[in-house]
Amino acid sequence: MGVLAGRTALVTGASRGIGRGIAERLARDGARVAVHYGRNEAAAKETVAAIEAVGGSAFALGVELGLPGDAQALWEAFDRHADGVDILVNNAGIGGARPLSEIEEEEYDKVFAVNVKAPFFIVRRGLDRLRDGGRVINISSGLSRTAAIPQQIAYAMTKGALDVFTRDLSKVLGHRGITVNSVAPGIIDTDNTAELLHGTQDGAAWAASISALGRVGTPADVADVVAFLASDAGRWVTGSWVDATGGSLT
């Protein structure tokens, strides 16, 4: 029996990258996992199939975030498969590398809608589904604490807002025994960073050089931190910002 046996998890943006790594790890620990995706149904089904292939339990939910009514639609889809959730991982997010002089209002509004507004209302609409003693884990970014990539200013701002949400939500939900934490990855080897890491040799070398551990992170590196916070072992950690950058901020 895994440490999360009998629990249900919802991971947003779980069809690929960090989200897929988290979904697979939580399932390996025994949780039944709702694999949310925005548009890539095929990738979500691949994640579900990978979980089931090793004896885990999962189901896919397709709802595009950043649109009016997205949180309600997500929970309505979830309700067709489960009657409550123990672990909520707000992982879905979009980024951008436009400098301040180029970003326009539409793009700014979109990144805040997906990265800040959606997690807020997913929690808000899910309060009666989130079981006492549960977990809320928000995937932040090392960029909320460093100006190392200033062209991602709007994206970094959204993660700073998400960290404040984490901090205050921990006090709002603490009386129910629910912990709330942010996990902040650094540069992780996913399809989102493929151009940087694999487009040129210099990109990969630079990314490895800024880590105190001398390598680029993997989705599993982040997923293991999330799994700790989701387990009983993480019961006394709440309201925290957990650095999962591999020492990139040192």
PDB file of C-alpha atoms in Angstrom:
ATOM      1  CA  MET A   1       0.000   0.000   0.000  1.00  0.00           C
ATOM      2  CA  GLY A   2       1.398   3.399  -0.971  1.00  0.00           C
ATOM      3  CA  VAL A   3       1.552   6.289   1.470  1.00  0.00           C
ATOM      4  CA  LEU A   4      -1.260   8.029  -0.427  1.00  0.00           C
ATOM      5  CA  ALA A   5      -3.529   5.004  -0.778  1.00  0.00           C
ATOM      6  CA  GLY A   6      -7.193   5.923  -0.531  1.00  0.00           C
ATOM      7  CA  ARG A   7      -6.610   9.565  -1.449  1.00  0.00           C
ATOM      8  CA  THR A   8      -7.628  11.452  -4.562  1.00  0.00           C
ATOM      9  CA  ALA A   9      -5.427  14.070  -6.206  1.00  0.00           C
ATOM     10  CA  LEU A  10      -6.134  16.691  -8.860  1.00  0.00           C
ATOM     11  CA  VAL A  11      -3.127  17.978 -10.782  1.00  0.00           C
ATOM     12  CA  THR A  12      -3.747  20.800 -13.240  1.00  0.00           C
ATOM     13  CA  GLY A  13      -1.632  20.914 -16.368  1.00  0.00           C
ATOM     14  CA  ALA A  14      -0.705  17.268 -15.860  1.00  0.00           C
ATOM     15  CA  SER A  15      -0.496  16.078 -19.444  1.00  0.00           C
ATOM     16  CA  ARG A  16       3.204  16.817 -19.811  1.00  0.00           C
ATOM     17  CA  GLY A  17       6.317  18.246 -18.187  1.00  0.00           C
ATOM     18  CA  ILE A  18       6.374  18.917 -14.465  1.00  0.00           C
ATOM     19  CA  GLY A  19       2.655  18.244 -14.130  1.00  0.00           C
ATOM     20  CA  ARG A  20       2.967  14.796 -15.663  1.00  0.00           C
ATOM     21  CA  GLY A  21       5.886  14.009 -13.380  1.00  0.00           C
ATOM     22  CA  ILE A  22       3.811  15.025 -10.352  1.00  0.00           C
ATOM     23  CA  ALA A  23       0.777  13.024 -11.483  1.00  0.00           C
ATOM     24  CA  GLU A  24       2.847   9.897 -12.034  1.00  0.00           C
ATOM     25  CA  ARG A  25       4.616  10.218  -8.678  1.00  0.00           C
ATOM     26  CA  LEU A  26       1.405  10.753  -6.693  1.00  0.00           C
ATOM     27  CA  ALA A  27      -0.161   7.768  -8.459  1.00  0.00           C
ATOM     28  CA  ARG A  28       2.897   5.668  -7.672  1.00  0.00           C
ATOM     29  CA  ASP A  29       2.379   6.574  -4.017  1.00  0.00           C
ATOM     30  CA  GLY A  30      -1.161   5.218  -4.225  1.00  0.00           C
ATOM     31  CA  ALA A  31      -3.343   8.236  -4.995  1.00  0.00           C
ATOM     32  CA  ARG A  32      -6.062   8.188  -7.620  1.00  0.00           C
ATOM     33  CA  VAL A  33      -5.099  11.089  -9.885  1.00  0.00           C
ATOM     34  CA  ALA A  34      -7.212  13.454 -11.956  1.00  0.00           C
ATOM     35  CA  VAL A  35      -4.993  14.431 -14.888  1.00  0.00           C
ATOM     36  CA  HIS A  36      -6.130  17.850 -16.055  1.00  0.00           C
ATOM     37  CA  TYR A  37      -5.264  19.203 -19.484  1.00  0.00           C
ATOM     38  CA  GLY A  38      -6.158  22.334 -21.383  1.00  0.00           C
ATOM     39  CA  ARG A  39      -6.007  21.334 -25.048  1.00  0.00           C
ATOM     40  CA  ASN A  40      -3.735  18.324 -25.499  1.00  0.00           C
ATOM     41  CA  GLU A  41      -6.104  15.422 -24.901  1.00  0.00           C
ATOM     42  CA  ALA A  42      -3.744  12.908 -26.476  1.00  0.00           C
ATOM     43  CA  ALA A  43      -0.947  13.800 -24.067  1.00  0.00           C
ATOM     44  CA  ALA A  44      -3.306  13.550 -21.094  1.00  0.00           C
ATOM     45  CA  LYS A  45      -4.451  10.113 -22.204  1.00  0.00           C
ATOM     46  CA  GLU A  46      -0.800   9.074 -22.527  1.00  0.00           C
ATOM     47  CA  THR A  47      -0.233  10.169 -18.932  1.00  0.00           C
ATOM     48  CA  VAL A  48      -3.264   8.220 -17.743  1.00  0.00           C
ATOM     49  CA  ALA A  49      -2.128   5.166 -19.707  1.00  0.00           C
ATOM     50  CA  ALA A  50       1.377   5.403 -18.224  1.00  0.00           C
ATOM     51  CA  ILE A  51      -0.072   5.509 -14.716  1.00  0.00           C
ATOM     52  CA  GLU A  52      -2.400   2.591 -15.341  1.00  0.00           C
ATOM     53  CA  ALA A  53       0.367   0.542 -16.980  1.00  0.00           C
ATOM     54  CA  VAL A  54       2.185   0.322 -13.642  1.00  0.00           C
ATOM     55  CA  GLY A  55      -0.931  -0.426 -11.624  1.00  0.00           C
ATOM     56  CA  GLY A  56      -2.028   3.103 -10.749  1.00  0.00           C
ATOM     57  CA  SER A  57      -5.418   4.783 -11.093  1.00  0.00           C
ATOM     58  CA  ALA A  58      -6.077   7.975 -13.048  1.00  0.00           C
ATOM     59  CA  PHE A  59      -8.590   9.771 -15.229  1.00  0.00           C
ATOM     60  CA  ALA A  60      -8.345  12.767 -17.569  1.00  0.00           C
ATOM     61  CA  LEU A  61     -10.190  16.096 -17.368  1.00  0.00           C
ATOM     62  CA  GLY A  62     -10.178  18.575 -20.241  1.00  0.00           C
ATOM     63  CA  VAL A  63     -10.903  22.225 -19.393  1.00  0.00           C
ATOM     64  CA  GLU A  64      -9.070  25.230 -20.805  1.00  0.00           C
ATOM     65  CA  LEU A  65      -8.048  27.585 -18.000  1.00  0.00           C
ATOM     66  CA  GLY A  66      -8.000  31.361 -18.280  1.00  0.00           C
ATOM     67  CA  LEU A  67     -11.570  31.588 -19.572  1.00  0.00           C
ATOM     68  CA  PRO A  68     -14.720  32.703 -17.723  1.00  0.00           C
ATOM     69  CA  GLY A  69     -16.198  29.868 -15.685  1.00  0.00           C
ATOM     70  CA  ASP A  70     -13.096  27.691 -16.006  1.00  0.00           C
ATOM     71  CA  ALA A  71     -12.911  26.673 -12.351  1.00  0.00           C
ATOM     72  CA  GLN A  72     -16.572  25.675 -12.176  1.00  0.00           C
ATOM     73  CA  ALA A  73     -16.235  23.687 -15.393  1.00  0.00           C
ATOM     74  CA  LEU A  74     -13.192  21.902 -13.992  1.00  0.00           C
ATOM     75  CA  TRP A  75     -14.977  20.823 -10.836  1.00  0.00           C
ATOM     76  CA  GLU A  76     -18.075  19.747 -12.733  1.00  0.00           C
ATOM     77  CA  ALA A  77     -15.878  17.493 -14.860  1.00  0.00           C
ATOM     78  CA  PHE A  78     -14.118  16.225 -11.730  1.00  0.00           C
ATOM     79  CA  ASP A  79     -17.440  15.452 -10.026  1.00  0.00           C
ATOM     80  CA  ARG A  80     -18.273  12.952 -12.744  1.00  0.00           C
ATOM     81  CA  HIS A  81     -15.375  10.797 -11.543  1.00  0.00           C
ATOM     82  CA  ALA A  82     -14.925  11.443  -7.812  1.00  0.00           C
ATOM     83  CA  ASP A  83     -16.776  12.821  -4.793  1.00  0.00           C
ATOM     84  CA  GLY A  84     -13.954  14.723  -3.127  1.00  0.00           C
ATOM     85  CA  VAL A  85     -10.278  15.618  -3.306  1.00  0.00           C
ATOM     86  CA  ASP A  86      -7.453  15.249  -0.803  1.00  0.00           C
ATOM     87  CA  ILE A  87      -4.557  16.756  -2.776  1.00  0.00           C
ATOM     88  CA  LEU A  88      -4.881  19.737  -5.108  1.00  0.00           C
ATOM     89  CA  VAL A  89      -1.818  20.681  -7.142  1.00  0.00           C
ATOM     90  CA  ASN A  90      -2.164  23.970  -9.027  1.00  0.00           C
ATOM     91  CA  ASN A  91       0.512  23.346 -11.634  1.00  0.00           C
ATOM     92  CA  ALA A  92      -0.999  24.655 -14.879  1.00  0.00           C
ATOM     93  CA  GLY A  93       0.561  27.871 -16.045  1.00  0.00           C
ATOM     94  CA  ILE A  94       1.726  29.765 -19.092  1.00  0.00           C
ATOM     95  CA  GLY A  95       4.868  31.816 -19.463  1.00  0.00           C
ATOM     96  CA  GLY A  96       6.340  34.308 -21.830  1.00  0.00           C
ATOM     97  CA  ALA A  97       9.658  35.943 -22.545  1.00  0.00           C
ATOM     98  CA  ARG A  98       8.516  39.303 -23.858  1.00  0.00           C
ATOM     99  CA  PRO A  99      10.313  42.260 -22.339  1.00  0.00           C
ATOM    100  CA  LEU A 100       8.384  45.060 -20.651  1.00  0.00           C
ATOM    101  CA  SER A 101       8.545  47.232 -23.769  1.00  0.00           C
ATOM    102  CA  GLU A 102       6.772  44.607 -25.902  1.00  0.00           C
ATOM    103  CA  ILE A 103       4.109  42.930 -23.783  1.00  0.00           C
ATOM    104  CA  GLU A 104       0.571  44.137 -24.452  1.00  0.00           C
ATOM    105  CA  GLU A 105      -2.522  44.121 -22.257  1.00  0.00           C
ATOM    106  CA  GLU A 106      -4.105  41.051 -23.836  1.00  0.00           C
ATOM    107  CA  GLU A 107      -1.040  38.906 -23.200  1.00  0.00           C
ATOM    108  CA  TYR A 108      -0.626  40.331 -19.684  1.00  0.00           C
ATOM    109  CA  ASP A 109      -4.262  39.609 -18.841  1.00  0.00           C
ATOM    110  CA  LYS A 110      -3.999  36.066 -20.205  1.00  0.00           C
ATOM    111  CA  VAL A 111      -0.949  35.109 -18.137  1.00  0.00           C
ATOM    112  CA  PHE A 112      -2.601  36.440 -14.968  1.00  0.00           C
ATOM    113  CA  ALA A 113      -5.883  34.703 -15.814  1.00  0.00           C
ATOM    114  CA  VAL A 114      -4.203  31.310 -16.129  1.00  0.00           C
ATOM    115  CA  ASN A 115      -1.474  31.615 -13.491  1.00  0.00           C
ATOM    116  CA  VAL A 116      -3.277  33.545 -10.736  1.00  0.00           C
ATOM    117  CA  LYS A 117      -7.020  33.820 -11.248  1.00  0.00           C
ATOM    118  CA  ALA A 118      -7.539  30.165 -12.175  1.00  0.00           C
ATOM    119  CA  PRO A 119      -5.794  28.723  -9.083  1.00  0.00           C
ATOM    120  CA  PHE A 120      -7.642  31.195  -6.854  1.00  0.00           C
ATOM    121  CA  PHE A 121     -11.065  30.154  -8.123  1.00  0.00           C
ATOM    122  CA  ILE A 122     -10.185  26.475  -8.401  1.00  0.00           C
ATOM    123  CA  VAL A 123      -9.611  26.622  -4.652  1.00  0.00           C
ATOM    124  CA  ARG A 124     -12.621  28.877  -4.095  1.00  0.00           C
ATOM    125  CA  ARG A 125     -15.001  26.609  -6.028  1.00  0.00           C
ATOM    126  CA  GLY A 126     -13.418  23.497  -4.573  1.00  0.00           C
ATOM    127  CA  LEU A 127     -13.658  24.306  -0.871  1.00  0.00           C
ATOM    128  CA  ASP A 128     -16.595  21.974  -0.316  1.00  0.00           C
ATOM    129  CA  ARG A 129     -14.812  19.185  -2.180  1.00  0.00           C
ATOM    130  CA  LEU A 130     -11.438  19.536  -0.442  1.00  0.00           C
ATOM    131  CA  ARG A 131     -11.374  17.158   2.492  1.00  0.00           C
ATOM    132  CA  ASP A 132     -10.172  18.108   5.959  1.00  0.00           C
ATOM    133  CA  GLY A 133      -6.539  17.190   6.440  1.00  0.00           C
ATOM    134  CA  GLY A 134      -5.909  17.738   2.740  1.00  0.00           C
ATOM    135  CA  ARG A 135      -3.145  19.424   0.802  1.00  0.00           C
ATOM    136  CA  VAL A 136      -2.963  22.387  -1.563  1.00  0.00           C
ATOM    137  CA  ILE A 137       0.342  22.690  -3.418  1.00  0.00           C
ATOM    138  CA  ASN A 138       0.927  25.599  -5.785  1.00  0.00           C
ATOM    139  CA  ILE A 139       3.713  25.362  -8.346  1.00  0.00           C
ATOM    140  CA  SER A 140       5.553  28.658  -8.238  1.00  0.00           C
ATOM    141  CA  SER A 141       8.937  29.538  -9.744  1.00  0.00           C
ATOM    142  CA  GLY A 142      12.397  30.569  -8.666  1.00  0.00           C
ATOM    143  CA  LEU A 143      11.748  33.688 -10.744  1.00  0.00           C
ATOM    144  CA  SER A 144       9.483  35.017  -7.993  1.00  0.00           C
ATOM    145  CA  ARG A 145      12.680  35.496  -5.935  1.00  0.00           C
ATOM    146  CA  THR A 146      15.241  36.505  -8.549  1.00  0.00           C
ATOM    147  CA  ALA A 147      15.538  38.870 -11.511  1.00  0.00           C
ATOM    148  CA  ALA A 148      17.810  36.480 -13.391  1.00  0.00           C
ATOM    149  CA  ILE A 149      15.517  36.503 -16.453  1.00  0.00           C
ATOM    150  CA  PRO A 150      13.952  39.991 -16.361  1.00  0.00           C
ATOM    151  CA  GLN A 151      12.271  39.623 -19.750  1.00  0.00           C
ATOM    152  CA  GLN A 152       9.826  37.267 -18.012  1.00  0.00           C
ATOM    153  CA  ILE A 153       8.672  40.061 -15.727  1.00  0.00           C
ATOM    154  CA  ALA A 154       4.922  39.438 -16.129  1.00  0.00           C
ATOM    155  CA  TYR A 155       5.311  35.697 -15.593  1.00  0.00           C
ATOM    156  CA  ALA A 156       7.439  36.292 -12.491  1.00  0.00           C
ATOM    157  CA  MET A 157       4.794  38.679 -11.154  1.00  0.00           C
ATOM    158  CA  THR A 158       2.136  35.984 -11.441  1.00  0.00           C
ATOM    159  CA  LYS A 159       4.254  33.593  -9.407  1.00  0.00           C
ATOM    160  CA  GLY A 160       4.816  36.247  -6.759  1.00  0.00           C
ATOM    161  CA  ALA A 161       1.040  36.636  -6.515  1.00  0.00           C
ATOM    162  CA  LEU A 162       0.645  32.862  -6.253  1.00  0.00           C
ATOM    163  CA  ASP A 163       3.116  32.830  -3.351  1.00  0.00           C
ATOM    164  CA  VAL A 164       1.056  35.426  -1.465  1.00  0.00           C
ATOM    165  CA  PHE A 165      -2.027  33.318  -2.145  1.00  0.00           C
ATOM    166  CA  THR A 166      -0.208  30.331  -0.638  1.00  0.00           C
ATOM    167  CA  ARG A 167       0.838  32.252   2.453  1.00  0.00           C
ATOM    168  CA  ASP A 168      -2.586  33.663   3.266  1.00  0.00           C
ATOM    169  CA  LEU A 169      -4.537  30.564   2.239  1.00  0.00           C
ATOM    170  CA  SER A 170      -2.547  28.521   4.759  1.00  0.00           C
ATOM    171  CA  LYS A 171      -4.129  30.602   7.528  1.00  0.00           C
ATOM    172  CA  VAL A 172      -7.585  30.422   5.961  1.00  0.00           C
ATOM    173  CA  LEU A 173      -7.572  26.625   5.711  1.00  0.00           C
ATOM    174  CA  GLY A 174      -5.347  25.733   8.646  1.00  0.00           C
ATOM    175  CA  HIS A 175      -8.234  25.182  11.049  1.00  0.00           C
ATOM    176  CA  ARG A 176      -9.316  22.282   8.844  1.00  0.00           C
ATOM    177  CA  GLY A 177      -5.902  20.656   9.012  1.00  0.00           C
ATOM    178  CA  ILE A 178      -5.243  21.531   5.359  1.00  0.00           C
ATOM    179  CA  THR A 179      -1.668  22.529   4.532  1.00  0.00           C
ATOM    180  CA  VAL A 180      -0.872  24.973   1.728  1.00  0.00           C
ATOM    181  CA  ASN A 181       2.591  25.370   0.216  1.00  0.00           C
ATOM    182  CA  SER A 182       4.377  26.710  -2.848  1.00  0.00           C
ATOM    183  CA  VAL A 183       7.025  24.645  -4.630  1.00  0.00           C
ATOM    184  CA  ALA A 184       9.371  26.708  -6.786  1.00  0.00           C
ATOM    185  CA  PRO A 185      11.243  24.920  -9.591  1.00  0.00           C
ATOM    186  CA  GLY A 186      14.220  26.347 -11.398  1.00  0.00           C
ATOM    187  CA  ILE A 187      15.049  25.416 -14.977  1.00  0.00           C
ATOM    188  CA  ILE A 188      13.571  21.968 -15.583  1.00  0.00           C
ATOM    189  CA  ASP A 189      14.151  19.818 -18.664  1.00  0.00           C
ATOM    190  CA  THR A 190      10.714  19.735 -20.311  1.00  0.00           C
ATOM    191  CA  ASP A 191       9.300  20.508 -23.734  1.00  0.00           C
ATOM    192  CA  ASN A 192       8.827  24.103 -22.562  1.00  0.00           C
ATOM    193  CA  THR A 193      12.586  24.520 -22.124  1.00  0.00           C
ATOM    194  CA  ALA A 194      13.650  22.375 -25.076  1.00  0.00           C
ATOM    195  CA  GLU A 195      14.757  25.335 -27.185  1.00  0.00           C
ATOM    196  CA  LEU A 196      16.926  26.719 -24.395  1.00  0.00           C
ATOM    197  CA  LEU A 197      18.413  23.408 -23.271  1.00  0.00           C
ATOM    198  CA  HIS A 198      18.697  21.479 -26.498  1.00  0.00           C
ATOM    199  CA  GLY A 199      18.740  24.167 -29.168  1.00  0.00           C
ATOM    200  CA  THR A 200      22.349  25.053 -28.427  1.00  0.00           C
ATOM    201  CA  GLN A 201      25.084  23.545 -26.279  1.00  0.00           C
ATOM    202  CA  ASP A 202      25.607  26.874 -24.563  1.00  0.00           C
ATOM    203  CA  GLY A 203      22.035  26.941 -23.243  1.00  0.00           C
ATOM    204  CA  ALA A 204      22.327  23.613 -21.475  1.00  0.00           C
ATOM    205  CA  ALA A 205      25.728  24.529 -20.072  1.00  0.00           C
ATOM    206  CA  TRP A 206      24.443  27.851 -18.734  1.00  0.00           C
ATOM    207  CA  ALA A 207      21.404  26.237 -17.124  1.00  0.00           C
ATOM    208  CA  ALA A 208      23.584  23.642 -15.401  1.00  0.00           C
ATOM    209  CA  SER A 209      26.089  26.276 -14.286  1.00  0.00           C
ATOM    210  CA  ILE A 210      23.584  28.317 -12.276  1.00  0.00           C
ATOM    211  CA  SER A 211      22.616  25.305 -10.164  1.00  0.00           C
ATOM    212  CA  ALA A 212      24.697  24.628  -7.072  1.00  0.00           C
ATOM    213  CA  LEU A 213      24.413  20.943  -8.012  1.00  0.00           C
ATOM    214  CA  GLY A 214      25.803  21.509 -11.499  1.00  0.00           C
ATOM    215  CA  ARG A 215      22.992  20.020 -13.557  1.00  0.00           C
ATOM    216  CA  VAL A 216      19.579  20.781 -15.024  1.00  0.00           C
ATOM    217  CA  GLY A 217      16.543  19.633 -13.044  1.00  0.00           C
ATOM    218  CA  THR A 218      14.064  16.989 -14.131  1.00  0.00           C
ATOM    219  CA  PRO A 219      10.302  16.739 -13.525  1.00  0.00           C
ATOM    220  CA  ALA A 220      11.022  13.945 -11.034  1.00  0.00           C
ATOM    221  CA  ASP A 221      13.146  16.340  -8.951  1.00  0.00           C
ATOM    222  CA  VAL A 222      10.112  18.575  -8.462  1.00  0.00           C
ATOM    223  CA  ALA A 223       7.617  15.735  -8.173  1.00  0.00           C
ATOM    224  CA  ASP A 224       9.516  14.225  -5.249  1.00  0.00           C
ATOM    225  CA  VAL A 225       9.238  17.496  -3.317  1.00  0.00           C
ATOM    226  CA  VAL A 226       5.514  17.670  -4.045  1.00  0.00           C
ATOM    227  CA  ALA A 227       5.090  14.055  -2.956  1.00  0.00           C
ATOM    228  CA  PHE A 228       6.693  14.833   0.402  1.00  0.00           C
ATOM    229  CA  LEU A 229       4.357  17.768   1.005  1.00  0.00           C
ATOM    230  CA  ALA A 230       1.371  15.669  -0.069  1.00  0.00           C
ATOM    231  CA  SER A 231       2.213  12.886   2.374  1.00  0.00           C
ATOM    232  CA  ASP A 232       1.741  12.650   6.121  1.00  0.00           C
ATOM    233  CA  ALA A 233       5.457  13.391   6.470  1.00  0.00           C
ATOM    234  CA  GLY A 234       4.724  16.956   5.317  1.00  0.00           C
ATOM    235  CA  ARG A 235       1.931  17.543   7.815  1.00  0.00           C
ATOM    236  CA  TRP A 236       3.788  20.256   9.786  1.00  0.00           C
ATOM    237  CA  VAL A 237       4.879  22.300   6.772  1.00  0.00           C
ATOM    238  CA  THR A 238       2.417  24.984   5.675  1.00  0.00           C
ATOM    239  CA  GLY A 239       2.507  28.519   4.341  1.00  0.00           C
ATOM    240  CA  SER A 240       5.993  27.817   3.002  1.00  0.00           C
ATOM    241  CA  TRP A 241       7.861  28.636  -0.187  1.00  0.00           C
ATOM    242  CA  VAL A 242       9.941  25.552  -0.955  1.00  0.00           C
ATOM    243  CA  ASP A 243      13.026  26.155  -3.086  1.00  0.00           C
ATOM    244  CA  ALA A 244      13.230  23.384  -5.684  1.00  0.00           C
ATOM    245  CA  THR A 245      15.696  25.178  -7.949  1.00  0.00           C
ATOM    246  CA  GLY A 246      18.668  22.931  -7.229  1.00  0.00           C
ATOM    247  CA  GLY A 247      20.423  25.803  -5.538  1.00  0.00           C
ATOM    248  CA  SER A 248      20.040  28.179  -8.478  1.00  0.00           C
ATOM    249  CA  LEU A 249      19.293  31.085  -6.148  1.00  0.00           C
ATOM    250  CA  THR A 250      22.426  30.706  -4.034  1.00  0.00           C
TER     251      THR A 250
END
